[in-house]
Amino acid sequence: MPQMGESIAEGTIVRWIKKVGDKVDRDEPLFEISTDKVDAEIPSPAAGVVAEIRAKEGETVPVNSVVAVIGAAGEAAAASKPETKNVEAKAAEPPRPGQQGDGSSAPLSAVPPAADPGKPAPVAAAKPHVETPDAIRQRSSPLVRRIAKEHNVDIAQLHGTGIAGRVTKDDILEFLGQAGPASAVPGRAAASAAEAGPQAHELHTPPLKPAAADRVEKMSVMRKRIAEHMVLSRRTSAHVHSVFEVNFGRIAQIRAARKAEFERSGAKLTYLSFILKAAVDALLEVPVVNASIDGESVVYHKDVNVGIAVALDWGLIVPVIRNADEKNLLGLSRAVADLANRARGKQLKPDDVQGGTFTITNPGVFGALFGMPIINQPQVAILGVGNVEKRPVVIDDAIAIRPMAYLTLGYDHRIIDGAVADEFMSRVKKTLENWDPNVV
């Protein structure tokens, strides 16, 4: 199981692309995993035949554990034999000179070579460090630690159900949803009980008895992660939405004139490219929209890292364009296309979906007039883009047909007031309706 990021301690096997006995080339997709951050296809570290699969689909395993063994042709039969120790020993053997690429077994995680009996054991191997249960519980993901900090919860006091007793998001959300003294943190009993009371009712839904013709499937790992993030965001932020109507007539003219030029440069000049550029410029002018809340402090981000929501057949993911304020219209167009393609090809890395300071989602691509998007925590605002379509509008006391669209800003009223949100949206609207043709 590969280490997909510093804060990621485990991954779930979603699907085995190769089965025992299948041939596999080096860097060919071997299996899919899902983590707190991304879904990704994992390439094979060596060429050969899948000799053994040690982790089943749906199983969550810690990073750096061996989930499969790649061997030479004919070694697949080893998977059916009970002598697992022999397989493990062979996997642990370092390749001999001239053996690389000729079918020698290669586990999917690095296995240290066996000690040379002719050499003394290194001193460093004397006594392994053993972590206490409290230390293991506290070594949780950044999201769990942030939730704990916001609700004044001591992670060491929770019973973790994750690998090695780690506290997962499910654990802490369940803890916060409990009513009564059991969920109270020492010194904050009354407040915790008050918070947990209404949440307890929200978490308990009426029992559902599926009909005989209904099809019942378990939620995918990604679907559960999305559900957790959305529920957490609604509990955390005071959501308010402002809707602005924007005339895209000028943008449509510029697109028609420059579209072919951009395509020759390997990028598509879409309405989203212009909206992204206008939003980035507005974030620089209204920095509170590019901020985050940390307890009772406001963090004003220096970098403008914009997340672009990408709809997938199996869920939704938000890869991030880093330092978007340093890119021109062509650079932003290329970045959007690159991230979308890698997201759909399951080629994103954890760094690609972290560090966002603002998010744009585009339900208009499916025909929606506008939406009321949920804020992507720990950000404080999200911009929703509606469908650009021709509508009758009044221009200089005359009725005209123009490409129009609704833009919706969802913002956290704990830090952003309505006047500030409208100022931000007014700047976006003004930029789009009066775009300088030379700004590309």
mmCIF file with all atom_site columns, C-alpha atoms in Angstrom, residues 88-259:
data_model
loop_
_atom_site.group_PDB
_atom_site.id
_atom_site.type_symbol
_atom_site.label_atom_id
_atom_site.label_alt_id
_atom_site.label_comp_id
_atom_site.label_asym_id
_atom_site.label_entity_id
_atom_site.label_seq_id
_atom_site.pdbx_PDB_ins_code
_atom_site.Cartn_x
_atom_site.Cartn_y
_atom_site.Cartn_z
_atom_site.occupancy
_atom_site.B_iso_or_equiv
_atom_site.pdbx_formal_charge
_atom_site.auth_seq_id
_atom_site.auth_comp_id
_atom_site.auth_asym_id
_atom_site.auth_atom_id
_atom_site.pdbx_PDB_model_num
ATOM 1   C CA . GLU A 1 88  ? 6.850   -14.021 2.414   1.00 0.00 ? 88  GLU A CA 1
ATOM 2   C CA . ALA A 1 89  ? 10.467  -15.133 2.659   1.00 0.00 ? 89  ALA A CA 1
ATOM 3   C CA . LYS A 1 90  ? 10.846  -15.161 -1.104  1.00 0.00 ? 90  LYS A CA 1
ATOM 4   C CA . ALA A 1 91  ? 9.283   -11.737 -1.370  1.00 0.00 ? 91  ALA A CA 1
ATOM 5   C CA . ALA A 1 92  ? 11.751  -10.440 1.172   1.00 0.00 ? 92  ALA A CA 1
ATOM 6   C CA . GLU A 1 93  ? 14.810  -11.666 -0.704  1.00 0.00 ? 93  GLU A CA 1
ATOM 7   C CA . PRO A 1 94  ? 16.736  -8.906  -2.466  1.00 0.00 ? 94  PRO A CA 1
ATOM 8   C CA . PRO A 1 95  ? 17.164  -9.402  -6.223  1.00 0.00 ? 95  PRO A CA 1
ATOM 9   C CA . ARG A 1 96  ? 20.446  -11.015 -7.156  1.00 0.00 ? 96  ARG A CA 1
ATOM 10  C CA . PRO A 1 97  ? 22.718  -9.398  -9.739  1.00 0.00 ? 97  PRO A CA 1
ATOM 11  C CA . GLY A 1 98  ? 21.246  -9.762  -13.215 1.00 0.00 ? 98  GLY A CA 1
ATOM 12  C CA . GLN A 1 99  ? 17.838  -10.784 -11.811 1.00 0.00 ? 99  GLN A CA 1
ATOM 13  C CA . GLN A 1 100 ? 16.034  -7.416  -12.172 1.00 0.00 ? 100 GLN A CA 1
ATOM 14  C CA . GLY A 1 101 ? 13.248  -7.684  -14.726 1.00 0.00 ? 101 GLY A CA 1
ATOM 15  C CA . ASP A 1 102 ? 13.682  -11.436 -15.227 1.00 0.00 ? 102 ASP A CA 1
ATOM 16  C CA . GLY A 1 103 ? 10.695  -12.455 -13.114 1.00 0.00 ? 103 GLY A CA 1
ATOM 17  C CA . SER A 1 104 ? 12.037  -12.225 -9.555  1.00 0.00 ? 104 SER A CA 1
ATOM 18  C CA . SER A 1 105 ? 9.338   -11.664 -6.925  1.00 0.00 ? 105 SER A CA 1
ATOM 19  C CA . ALA A 1 106 ? 8.684   -8.067  -5.942  1.00 0.00 ? 106 ALA A CA 1
ATOM 20  C CA . PRO A 1 107 ? 6.330   -7.064  -3.100  1.00 0.00 ? 107 PRO A CA 1
ATOM 21  C CA . LEU A 1 108 ? 4.388   -3.809  -3.494  1.00 0.00 ? 108 LEU A CA 1
ATOM 22  C CA . SER A 1 109 ? 6.084   -2.222  -0.509  1.00 0.00 ? 109 SER A CA 1
ATOM 23  C CA . ALA A 1 110 ? 9.760   -1.989  0.248   1.00 0.00 ? 110 ALA A CA 1
ATOM 24  C CA . VAL A 1 111 ? 10.953  -5.012  2.258   1.00 0.00 ? 111 VAL A CA 1
ATOM 25  C CA . PRO A 1 112 ? 14.362  -4.670  3.915   1.00 0.00 ? 112 PRO A CA 1
ATOM 26  C CA . PRO A 1 113 ? 16.942  -7.255  2.816   1.00 0.00 ? 113 PRO A CA 1
ATOM 27  C CA . ALA A 1 114 ? 17.787  -10.095 5.157   1.00 0.00 ? 114 ALA A CA 1
ATOM 28  C CA . ALA A 1 115 ? 20.726  -9.539  7.446   1.00 0.00 ? 115 ALA A CA 1
ATOM 29  C CA . ASP A 1 116 ? 24.098  -10.949 6.386   1.00 0.00 ? 116 ASP A CA 1
ATOM 30  C CA . PRO A 1 117 ? 25.031  -13.667 8.957   1.00 0.00 ? 117 PRO A CA 1
ATOM 31  C CA . GLY A 1 118 ? 28.711  -12.773 8.488   1.00 0.00 ? 118 GLY A CA 1
ATOM 32  C CA . LYS A 1 119 ? 28.207  -9.204  9.671   1.00 0.00 ? 119 LYS A CA 1
ATOM 33  C CA . PRO A 1 120 ? 27.315  -8.021  13.163  1.00 0.00 ? 120 PRO A CA 1
ATOM 34  C CA . ALA A 1 121 ? 23.822  -6.698  13.637  1.00 0.00 ? 121 ALA A CA 1
ATOM 35  C CA . PRO A 1 122 ? 23.632  -2.882  13.524  1.00 0.00 ? 122 PRO A CA 1
ATOM 36  C CA . VAL A 1 123 ? 23.306  -1.148  16.874  1.00 0.00 ? 123 VAL A CA 1
ATOM 37  C CA . ALA A 1 124 ? 20.263  0.792   15.706  1.00 0.00 ? 124 ALA A CA 1
ATOM 38  C CA . ALA A 1 125 ? 18.244  -2.439  15.634  1.00 0.00 ? 125 ALA A CA 1
ATOM 39  C CA . ALA A 1 126 ? 18.527  -2.857  19.391  1.00 0.00 ? 126 ALA A CA 1
ATOM 40  C CA . LYS A 1 127 ? 15.097  -1.864  20.696  1.00 0.00 ? 127 LYS A CA 1
ATOM 41  C CA . PRO A 1 128 ? 12.129  -0.788  18.587  1.00 0.00 ? 128 PRO A CA 1
ATOM 42  C CA . HIS A 1 129 ? 10.163  2.239   19.640  1.00 0.00 ? 129 HIS A CA 1
ATOM 43  C CA . VAL A 1 130 ? 6.724   1.285   20.926  1.00 0.00 ? 130 VAL A CA 1
ATOM 44  C CA . GLU A 1 131 ? 4.045   3.946   20.811  1.00 0.00 ? 131 GLU A CA 1
ATOM 45  C CA . THR A 1 132 ? 1.521   4.238   23.588  1.00 0.00 ? 132 THR A CA 1
ATOM 46  C CA . PRO A 1 133 ? -2.197  3.865   22.761  1.00 0.00 ? 133 PRO A CA 1
ATOM 47  C CA . ASP A 1 134 ? -2.718  7.582   23.440  1.00 0.00 ? 134 ASP A CA 1
ATOM 48  C CA . ALA A 1 135 ? 0.044   8.519   20.973  1.00 0.00 ? 135 ALA A CA 1
ATOM 49  C CA . ILE A 1 136 ? -1.471  6.290   18.295  1.00 0.00 ? 136 ILE A CA 1
ATOM 50  C CA . ARG A 1 137 ? -4.937  7.772   18.811  1.00 0.00 ? 137 ARG A CA 1
ATOM 51  C CA . GLN A 1 138 ? -3.622  11.323  18.608  1.00 0.00 ? 138 GLN A CA 1
ATOM 52  C CA . ARG A 1 139 ? -1.777  10.618  15.320  1.00 0.00 ? 139 ARG A CA 1
ATOM 53  C CA . SER A 1 140 ? -4.894  11.138  13.214  1.00 0.00 ? 140 SER A CA 1
ATOM 54  C CA . SER A 1 141 ? -5.628  12.988  10.000  1.00 0.00 ? 141 SER A CA 1
ATOM 55  C CA . PRO A 1 142 ? -5.560  16.816  9.830   1.00 0.00 ? 142 PRO A CA 1
ATOM 56  C CA . LEU A 1 143 ? -9.334  16.849  9.293   1.00 0.00 ? 143 LEU A CA 1
ATOM 57  C CA . VAL A 1 144 ? -9.950  14.873  12.496  1.00 0.00 ? 144 VAL A CA 1
ATOM 58  C CA . ARG A 1 145 ? -7.589  17.114  14.457  1.00 0.00 ? 145 ARG A CA 1
ATOM 59  C CA . ARG A 1 146 ? -9.320  20.224  13.121  1.00 0.00 ? 146 ARG A CA 1
ATOM 60  C CA . ILE A 1 147 ? -12.772 18.907  14.085  1.00 0.00 ? 147 ILE A CA 1
ATOM 61  C CA . ALA A 1 148 ? -11.448 18.051  17.532  1.00 0.00 ? 148 ALA A CA 1
ATOM 62  C CA . LYS A 1 149 ? -9.955  21.529  17.940  1.00 0.00 ? 149 LYS A CA 1
ATOM 63  C CA . GLU A 1 150 ? -13.158 23.280  16.830  1.00 0.00 ? 150 GLU A CA 1
ATOM 64  C CA . HIS A 1 151 ? -15.246 21.277  19.320  1.00 0.00 ? 151 HIS A CA 1
ATOM 65  C CA . ASN A 1 152 ? -12.628 21.255  22.097  1.00 0.00 ? 152 ASN A CA 1
ATOM 66  C CA . VAL A 1 153 ? -12.376 17.465  22.040  1.00 0.00 ? 153 VAL A CA 1
ATOM 67  C CA . ASP A 1 154 ? -9.373  15.586  23.435  1.00 0.00 ? 154 ASP A CA 1
ATOM 68  C CA . ILE A 1 155 ? -8.598  12.910  20.832  1.00 0.00 ? 155 ILE A CA 1
ATOM 69  C CA . ALA A 1 156 ? -6.739  10.832  23.406  1.00 0.00 ? 156 ALA A CA 1
ATOM 70  C CA . GLN A 1 157 ? -10.052 10.294  25.211  1.00 0.00 ? 157 GLN A CA 1
ATOM 71  C CA . LEU A 1 158 ? -11.754 8.734   22.181  1.00 0.00 ? 158 LEU A CA 1
ATOM 72  C CA . HIS A 1 159 ? -11.826 5.066   21.211  1.00 0.00 ? 159 HIS A CA 1
ATOM 73  C CA . GLY A 1 160 ? -10.488 4.833   17.664  1.00 0.00 ? 160 GLY A CA 1
ATOM 74  C CA . THR A 1 161 ? -11.722 2.193   15.227  1.00 0.00 ? 161 THR A CA 1
ATOM 75  C CA . GLY A 1 162 ? -9.052  2.866   12.584  1.00 0.00 ? 162 GLY A CA 1
ATOM 76  C CA . ILE A 1 163 ? -5.776  1.081   11.980  1.00 0.00 ? 163 ILE A CA 1
ATOM 77  C CA . ALA A 1 164 ? -3.832  0.662   15.244  1.00 0.00 ? 164 ALA A CA 1
ATOM 78  C CA . GLY A 1 165 ? -6.556  2.471   17.170  1.00 0.00 ? 165 GLY A CA 1
ATOM 79  C CA . ARG A 1 166 ? -6.477  5.684   15.121  1.00 0.00 ? 166 ARG A CA 1
ATOM 80  C CA . VAL A 1 167 ? -9.418  8.040   15.555  1.00 0.00 ? 167 VAL A CA 1
ATOM 81  C CA . THR A 1 168 ? -11.240 8.328   12.220  1.00 0.00 ? 168 THR A CA 1
ATOM 82  C CA . LYS A 1 169 ? -13.719 10.924  10.989  1.00 0.00 ? 169 LYS A CA 1
ATOM 83  C CA . ASP A 1 170 ? -16.540 8.473   11.663  1.00 0.00 ? 170 ASP A CA 1
ATOM 84  C CA . ASP A 1 171 ? -15.346 8.109   15.272  1.00 0.00 ? 171 ASP A CA 1
ATOM 85  C CA . ILE A 1 172 ? -15.270 11.814  16.059  1.00 0.00 ? 172 ILE A CA 1
ATOM 86  C CA . LEU A 1 173 ? -18.518 12.608  14.210  1.00 0.00 ? 173 LEU A CA 1
ATOM 87  C CA . GLU A 1 174 ? -20.244 9.807   16.096  1.00 0.00 ? 174 GLU A CA 1
ATOM 88  C CA . PHE A 1 175 ? -18.773 11.151  19.336  1.00 0.00 ? 175 PHE A CA 1
ATOM 89  C CA . LEU A 1 176 ? -20.083 14.659  18.625  1.00 0.00 ? 176 LEU A CA 1
ATOM 90  C CA . GLY A 1 177 ? -23.491 13.272  17.752  1.00 0.00 ? 177 GLY A CA 1
ATOM 91  C CA . GLN A 1 178 ? -23.983 11.525  21.098  1.00 0.00 ? 178 GLN A CA 1
ATOM 92  C CA . ALA A 1 179 ? -26.238 13.205  23.630  1.00 0.00 ? 179 ALA A CA 1
ATOM 93  C CA . GLY A 1 180 ? -25.800 13.335  27.347  1.00 0.00 ? 180 GLY A CA 1
ATOM 94  C CA . PRO A 1 181 ? -22.777 13.300  29.664  1.00 0.00 ? 181 PRO A CA 1
ATOM 95  C CA . ALA A 1 182 ? -20.929 10.665  27.649  1.00 0.00 ? 182 ALA A CA 1
ATOM 96  C CA . SER A 1 183 ? -20.121 13.193  24.935  1.00 0.00 ? 183 SER A CA 1
ATOM 97  C CA . ALA A 1 184 ? -19.150 15.999  27.258  1.00 0.00 ? 184 ALA A CA 1
ATOM 98  C CA . VAL A 1 185 ? -15.544 17.093  27.455  1.00 0.00 ? 185 VAL A CA 1
ATOM 99  C CA . PRO A 1 186 ? -14.336 17.871  30.996  1.00 0.00 ? 186 PRO A CA 1
ATOM 100 C CA . GLY A 1 187 ? -14.858 21.549  31.751  1.00 0.00 ? 187 GLY A CA 1
ATOM 101 C CA . ARG A 1 188 ? -17.357 21.929  28.910  1.00 0.00 ? 188 ARG A CA 1
ATOM 102 C CA . ALA A 1 189 ? -20.163 19.563  29.872  1.00 0.00 ? 189 ALA A CA 1
ATOM 103 C CA . ALA A 1 190 ? -23.063 21.986  29.477  1.00 0.00 ? 190 ALA A CA 1
ATOM 104 C CA . ALA A 1 191 ? -21.903 23.342  26.133  1.00 0.00 ? 191 ALA A CA 1
ATOM 105 C CA . SER A 1 192 ? -21.197 19.896  24.725  1.00 0.00 ? 192 SER A CA 1
ATOM 106 C CA . ALA A 1 193 ? -24.578 18.590  25.795  1.00 0.00 ? 193 ALA A CA 1
ATOM 107 C CA . ALA A 1 194 ? -26.273 21.573  24.172  1.00 0.00 ? 194 ALA A CA 1
ATOM 108 C CA . GLU A 1 195 ? -24.368 21.010  20.947  1.00 0.00 ? 195 GLU A CA 1
ATOM 109 C CA . ALA A 1 196 ? -24.935 17.266  20.902  1.00 0.00 ? 196 ALA A CA 1
ATOM 110 C CA . GLY A 1 197 ? -28.680 17.479  21.629  1.00 0.00 ? 197 GLY A CA 1
ATOM 111 C CA . PRO A 1 198 ? -30.000 18.651  18.239  1.00 0.00 ? 198 PRO A CA 1
ATOM 112 C CA . GLN A 1 199 ? -27.282 16.770  16.374  1.00 0.00 ? 199 GLN A CA 1
ATOM 113 C CA . ALA A 1 200 ? -28.397 13.514  17.953  1.00 0.00 ? 200 ALA A CA 1
ATOM 114 C CA . HIS A 1 201 ? -31.837 13.920  16.315  1.00 0.00 ? 201 HIS A CA 1
ATOM 115 C CA . GLU A 1 202 ? -30.239 14.749  12.964  1.00 0.00 ? 202 GLU A CA 1
ATOM 116 C CA . LEU A 1 203 ? -28.137 11.591  12.990  1.00 0.00 ? 203 LEU A CA 1
ATOM 117 C CA . HIS A 1 204 ? -31.026 9.203   13.699  1.00 0.00 ? 204 HIS A CA 1
ATOM 118 C CA . THR A 1 205 ? -33.153 8.547   10.623  1.00 0.00 ? 205 THR A CA 1
ATOM 119 C CA . PRO A 1 206 ? -36.282 6.377   10.512  1.00 0.00 ? 206 PRO A CA 1
ATOM 120 C CA . PRO A 1 207 ? -35.584 2.719   9.671   1.00 0.00 ? 207 PRO A CA 1
ATOM 121 C CA . LEU A 1 208 ? -35.989 1.829   6.006   1.00 0.00 ? 208 LEU A CA 1
ATOM 122 C CA . LYS A 1 209 ? -37.199 -1.545  4.813   1.00 0.00 ? 209 LYS A CA 1
ATOM 123 C CA . PRO A 1 210 ? -36.252 -2.028  1.144   1.00 0.00 ? 210 PRO A CA 1
ATOM 124 C CA . ALA A 1 211 ? -38.854 -3.562  -1.127  1.00 0.00 ? 211 ALA A CA 1
ATOM 125 C CA . ALA A 1 212 ? -38.205 -6.922  -2.735  1.00 0.00 ? 212 ALA A CA 1
ATOM 126 C CA . ALA A 1 213 ? -37.440 -5.325  -6.115  1.00 0.00 ? 213 ALA A CA 1
ATOM 127 C CA . ASP A 1 214 ? -35.043 -2.708  -4.665  1.00 0.00 ? 214 ASP A CA 1
ATOM 128 C CA . ARG A 1 215 ? -31.317 -2.973  -5.271  1.00 0.00 ? 215 ARG A CA 1
ATOM 129 C CA . VAL A 1 216 ? -29.180 -2.326  -2.164  1.00 0.00 ? 216 VAL A CA 1
ATOM 130 C CA . GLU A 1 217 ? -25.493 -1.402  -2.437  1.00 0.00 ? 217 GLU A CA 1
ATOM 131 C CA . LYS A 1 218 ? -23.029 -0.182  0.143   1.00 0.00 ? 218 LYS A CA 1
ATOM 132 C CA . MET A 1 219 ? -21.719 3.338   -0.265  1.00 0.00 ? 219 MET A CA 1
ATOM 133 C CA . SER A 1 220 ? -18.339 3.543   -1.954  1.00 0.00 ? 220 SER A CA 1
ATOM 134 C CA . VAL A 1 221 ? -15.420 4.899   0.060   1.00 0.00 ? 221 VAL A CA 1
ATOM 135 C CA . MET A 1 222 ? -15.504 8.145   -1.933  1.00 0.00 ? 222 MET A CA 1
ATOM 136 C CA . ARG A 1 223 ? -19.273 8.518   -1.474  1.00 0.00 ? 223 ARG A CA 1
ATOM 137 C CA . LYS A 1 224 ? -18.890 8.140   2.309   1.00 0.00 ? 224 LYS A CA 1
ATOM 138 C CA . ARG A 1 225 ? -16.077 10.724  2.339   1.00 0.00 ? 225 ARG A CA 1
ATOM 139 C CA . ILE A 1 226 ? -18.242 13.191  0.395   1.00 0.00 ? 226 ILE A CA 1
ATOM 140 C CA . ALA A 1 227 ? -21.136 12.638  2.796   1.00 0.00 ? 227 ALA A CA 1
ATOM 141 C CA . GLU A 1 228 ? -18.901 13.242  5.810   1.00 0.00 ? 228 GLU A CA 1
ATOM 142 C CA . HIS A 1 229 ? -17.433 16.441  4.358   1.00 0.00 ? 229 HIS A CA 1
ATOM 143 C CA . MET A 1 230 ? -20.827 17.857  3.401   1.00 0.00 ? 230 MET A CA 1
ATOM 144 C CA . VAL A 1 231 ? -22.471 17.113  6.751   1.00 0.00 ? 231 VAL A CA 1
ATOM 145 C CA . LEU A 1 232 ? -19.450 18.541  8.572   1.00 0.00 ? 232 LEU A CA 1
ATOM 146 C CA . SER A 1 233 ? -19.540 21.719  6.487   1.00 0.00 ? 233 SER A CA 1
ATOM 147 C CA . ARG A 1 234 ? -23.234 22.334  7.149   1.00 0.00 ? 234 ARG A CA 1
ATOM 148 C CA . ARG A 1 235 ? -22.596 21.941  10.864  1.00 0.00 ? 235 ARG A CA 1
ATOM 149 C CA . THR A 1 236 ? -19.522 24.175  10.832  1.00 0.00 ? 236 THR A CA 1
ATOM 150 C CA . SER A 1 237 ? -20.334 27.174  8.626   1.00 0.00 ? 237 SER A CA 1
ATOM 151 C CA . ALA A 1 238 ? -23.257 29.602  8.667   1.00 0.00 ? 238 ALA A CA 1
ATOM 152 C CA . HIS A 1 239 ? -24.178 29.230  4.994   1.00 0.00 ? 239 HIS A CA 1
ATOM 153 C CA . VAL A 1 240 ? -25.592 32.202  3.077   1.00 0.00 ? 240 VAL A CA 1
ATOM 154 C CA . HIS A 1 241 ? -25.904 32.561  -0.718  1.00 0.00 ? 241 HIS A CA 1
ATOM 155 C CA . SER A 1 242 ? -25.965 35.546  -3.066  1.00 0.00 ? 242 SER A CA 1
ATOM 156 C CA . VAL A 1 243 ? -27.014 35.206  -6.723  1.00 0.00 ? 243 VAL A CA 1
ATOM 157 C CA . PHE A 1 244 ? -25.879 37.595  -9.490  1.00 0.00 ? 244 PHE A CA 1
ATOM 158 C CA . GLU A 1 245 ? -26.953 37.571  -13.139 1.00 0.00 ? 245 GLU A CA 1
ATOM 159 C CA . VAL A 1 246 ? -24.111 38.178  -15.584 1.00 0.00 ? 246 VAL A CA 1
ATOM 160 C CA . ASN A 1 247 ? -24.207 39.184  -19.252 1.00 0.00 ? 247 ASN A CA 1
ATOM 161 C CA . PHE A 1 248 ? -21.679 37.017  -21.134 1.00 0.00 ? 248 PHE A CA 1
ATOM 162 C CA . GLY A 1 249 ? -22.152 38.798  -24.473 1.00 0.00 ? 249 GLY A CA 1
ATOM 163 C CA . ARG A 1 250 ? -18.672 40.338  -24.471 1.00 0.00 ? 250 ARG A CA 1
ATOM 164 C CA . ILE A 1 251 ? -17.070 37.062  -23.362 1.00 0.00 ? 251 ILE A CA 1
ATOM 165 C CA . ALA A 1 252 ? -18.874 35.196  -26.146 1.00 0.00 ? 252 ALA A CA 1
ATOM 166 C CA . GLN A 1 253 ? -17.405 37.566  -28.750 1.00 0.00 ? 253 GLN A CA 1
ATOM 167 C CA . ILE A 1 254 ? -13.858 37.160  -27.389 1.00 0.00 ? 254 ILE A CA 1
ATOM 168 C CA . ARG A 1 255 ? -14.238 33.356  -27.241 1.00 0.00 ? 255 ARG A CA 1
ATOM 169 C CA . ALA A 1 256 ? -15.346 33.247  -30.865 1.00 0.00 ? 256 ALA A CA 1
ATOM 170 C CA . ALA A 1 257 ? -12.356 35.378  -31.925 1.00 0.00 ? 257 ALA A CA 1
ATOM 171 C CA . ARG A 1 258 ? -9.670  33.568  -29.862 1.00 0.00 ? 258 ARG A CA 1
ATOM 172 C CA . LYS A 1 259 ? -10.988 30.009  -29.556 1.00 0.00 ? 259 LYS A CA 1
#
